DNA sequence: CTGAAAGCGCTTACAG
DNA sequence: CTGAAAGCGCTTACAG
């Protein structure tokens, strides 16, 4: 860890520390001679400027913080990837943090990022707001919310309007004759949890379907709660014949539980999940999903943040969602025998037939 | 960004900067009176010590860097999660970077982490070594390799020995009568790519199976190369009747391609993939996998790194692998009709039958 | 237990 | 174009 300092580079180059600094940071006020001498000295010593010291002088750090609510959620893994790629194009490196859907861990990361003086933070907030988040805003550290927002906080954001996709999904299921649609919801402490639940409730009413509150299970966006939701909903005296699940991780848990119970997707039970994860298309039957563009979300988040860093106050962006129909929602209400396992199966829809969708993909 | 400094805290508390610093960093040489006055002043001003300045003085930064080769690979997403949790237990925050399987991006992150003076780095190296990695070692920055190693670099590491799992897989397929096993390999520039390929080659010989070099396709651990591998292998005049895929992302691409071609897993073609990803158990038929413990790997990596940070020179750790048999590898060689799609299907093995495995899980 | 002072590695007005 | 010097926000011997 005996790091080389600019002093040693300057000495080897035979110039002052100031001149070395100028050359190293690309200041044009340098002679070609000192430029080449400093450059080769730095190369010879494998000099890496101490970012801490540099930042201390008030310069930009060219680092962004991205705090996602759960790295293991493929949606956020994809988001991390697109944010990172977009940031690199603008010369920024992305420090990724994982809140693990826990507010205390989020706050810890936020404090770390604040004290490390990143130039800005892209945050998928967990919970309803915290001192750390308020502190972020109060300090006017450039911040952008992504995927989720926090009520009452005036921060530019990129979110998905799930309404269209959820409405399409409910209609699609209603047309197939389903009247009792189970809903495994995200937590109501998160904006997406609330918004998607509200859209579901509205769509159910619009289509004249059962508004039985027992059809809604409130999960926490983690796989285990998807399993619990299936357990609860299929245990009802009048179980749903179709299931809408508010995110991919809960969908994974739900599917695992359905497998264990011998419930056949698209035969005994129709299912649609929010989030278009690559893997969902590979299931057999393939899973119908409500799709939104994680690539657009990531790129937009970086765009907005760079504007904020440059002193702008960009408007928030809302991205669309849409239903992609695959075989998992092929079953009609009358064919559904959810919970009754073991009946000799009609084979699930063939894979080739599973690609009839609302849009091409 | 007008951050509060310790000077202002000291002023409000009516003590010197030195005393404020002592209180804030838990130095016992402080009076109860100044302790309480500084504490309340800091709270009132929402003071966050500038980590840069603190680090500049030579103290530990309590930050770890974790550089994974691809965040979108569920294996590495899981690894990130376990590393993070283990690090938190020891008071460290983890700065996560994504090399995206590209050496240039890896080097960029490495430079960033070096210049930010993290206390240590856990690295899943991409490629065969680079100046940045050599620089890391030369500077004696505490470093640990995870999952992969680099030949000739004497760095403590945690890796999986894939040999046992791969041998079990090949034997399992040989017992079912398969003589032509296709192998979609990882890149030979990575240690896991080489090791797994070598284990495959050895097992093929040991079991007296076809060593036709056309049965091996060299991919790059990304999904697209799994698709390309299926295309190449099933296009052979004598296609394989079973497929072994060296990582989860290539398996995803392979499965997608097989779907498109109407090849039925576990019926027309047997398949086993390296990496036990939660989703693989949900496929229908469920995918047979070679499993290794990402949790052990993450925890061990943190353990080793902390030892290195404390000046130790811990021995490298090698973790075991094992085969988990599920329905995707149920087909025998005689039942296989790979490439010949469209034959009326016998229904895939029922989910309940898919859980007979070498170990319980 | 406390304060004044030096110094971590850099950058940037300020003179020249 | 260049160098000496001040200073970013903190910590830590050094005296007291």
CSV table of C-alpha atoms in Angstrom, one decimal, chain B residues 65-70 75-76 79 97-107 109-110 121-134 136-137 143-159 187-194 220-221 297 301:
chain,number,residue,atom,x,y,z
B,65,UNK,CA,-14.3,-3.6,-3.5
B,66,UNK,CA,-16.0,-6.5,-5.1
B,67,UNK,CA,-15.5,-6.8,-8.8
B,68,UNK,CA,-17.6,-9.5,-10.5
B,69,UNK,CA,-17.3,-10.5,-14.1
B,70,UNK,CA,-21.1,-10.1,-14.8
B,75,UNK,CA,-24.3,-16.7,-9.8
B,76,UNK,CA,-22.5,-13.5,-9.4
B,79,UNK,CA,-22.2,-13.9,-4.8
B,97,UNK,CA,-18.3,-3.2,-9.7
B,98,UNK,CA,-19.2,-5.1,-12.9
B,99,UNK,CA,-16.6,-6.0,-15.4
B,100,UNK,CA,-19.2,-7.2,-17.8
B,101,UNK,CA,-16.8,-10.0,-18.9
B,102,UNK,CA,-14.5,-7.4,-20.4
B,103,UNK,CA,-10.9,-6.9,-19.4
B,104,UNK,CA,-10.9,-3.2,-20.2
B,105,UNK,CA,-13.9,-2.5,-18.0
B,106,UNK,CA,-12.4,-4.6,-15.3
B,107,UNK,CA,-9.2,-2.6,-15.4
B,109,UNK,CA,-12.9,-0.4,-12.1
B,110,UNK,CA,-9.7,-1.7,-10.6
B,121,UNK,CA,-10.5,-6.1,-3.3
B,122,UNK,CA,-12.3,-9.3,-4.0
B,123,UNK,CA,-11.9,-10.0,-7.7
B,124,UNK,CA,-13.4,-12.5,-10.1
B,125,UNK,CA,-10.8,-11.9,-12.8
B,126,UNK,CA,-11.6,-11.6,-16.4
B,127,UNK,CA,-9.0,-12.6,-18.9
B,128,UNK,CA,-5.4,-13.8,-18.4
B,129,UNK,CA,-4.1,-10.9,-16.3
B,130,UNK,CA,-3.6,-7.2,-17.0
B,131,UNK,CA,-1.4,-4.3,-16.0
B,132,UNK,CA,-4.1,-3.2,-13.5
B,133,UNK,CA,-4.1,-6.6,-11.8
B,134,UNK,CA,-0.3,-6.7,-11.7
B,136,UNK,CA,-2.8,-4.3,-7.6
B,137,UNK,CA,-0.4,-7.0,-6.6
B,143,UNK,CA,-6.6,-8.9,-2.9
B,144,UNK,CA,-8.4,-12.2,-3.1
B,145,UNK,CA,-9.6,-14.0,-6.2
B,146,UNK,CA,-13.0,-15.5,-6.2
B,147,UNK,CA,-14.4,-18.2,-8.5
B,148,UNK,CA,-11.5,-17.8,-10.9
B,149,UNK,CA,-7.8,-17.5,-10.6
B,150,UNK,CA,-5.0,-16.3,-12.9
B,151,UNK,CA,-2.2,-18.6,-13.7
B,152,UNK,CA,1.1,-17.5,-12.2
B,153,UNK,CA,-0.4,-15.0,-9.7
B,154,UNK,CA,0.2,-15.9,-6.2
B,155,UNK,CA,-3.1,-14.5,-4.7
B,156,UNK,CA,-5.3,-16.3,-2.1
B,157,UNK,CA,-8.4,-17.6,-3.8
B,158,UNK,CA,-11.7,-19.3,-3.3
B,159,UNK,CA,-12.7,-21.5,-6.2
B,187,UNK,CA,-13.7,-19.3,-22.6
B,188,UNK,CA,-10.3,-20.9,-22.3
B,189,UNK,CA,-8.9,-17.6,-21.1
B,190,UNK,CA,-10.6,-18.1,-17.8
B,191,UNK,CA,-9.4,-20.7,-15.2
B,192,UNK,CA,-12.9,-22.1,-14.8
B,193,UNK,CA,-13.3,-22.4,-18.5
B,194,UNK,CA,-10.1,-24.4,-18.7
B,220,UNK,CA,-17.9,-16.9,-23.6
B,221,UNK,CA,-20.1,-17.4,-20.6
B,297,UNK,CA,-17.7,-19.0,-1.6
B,301,UNK,CA,-13.8,-14.7,0.2
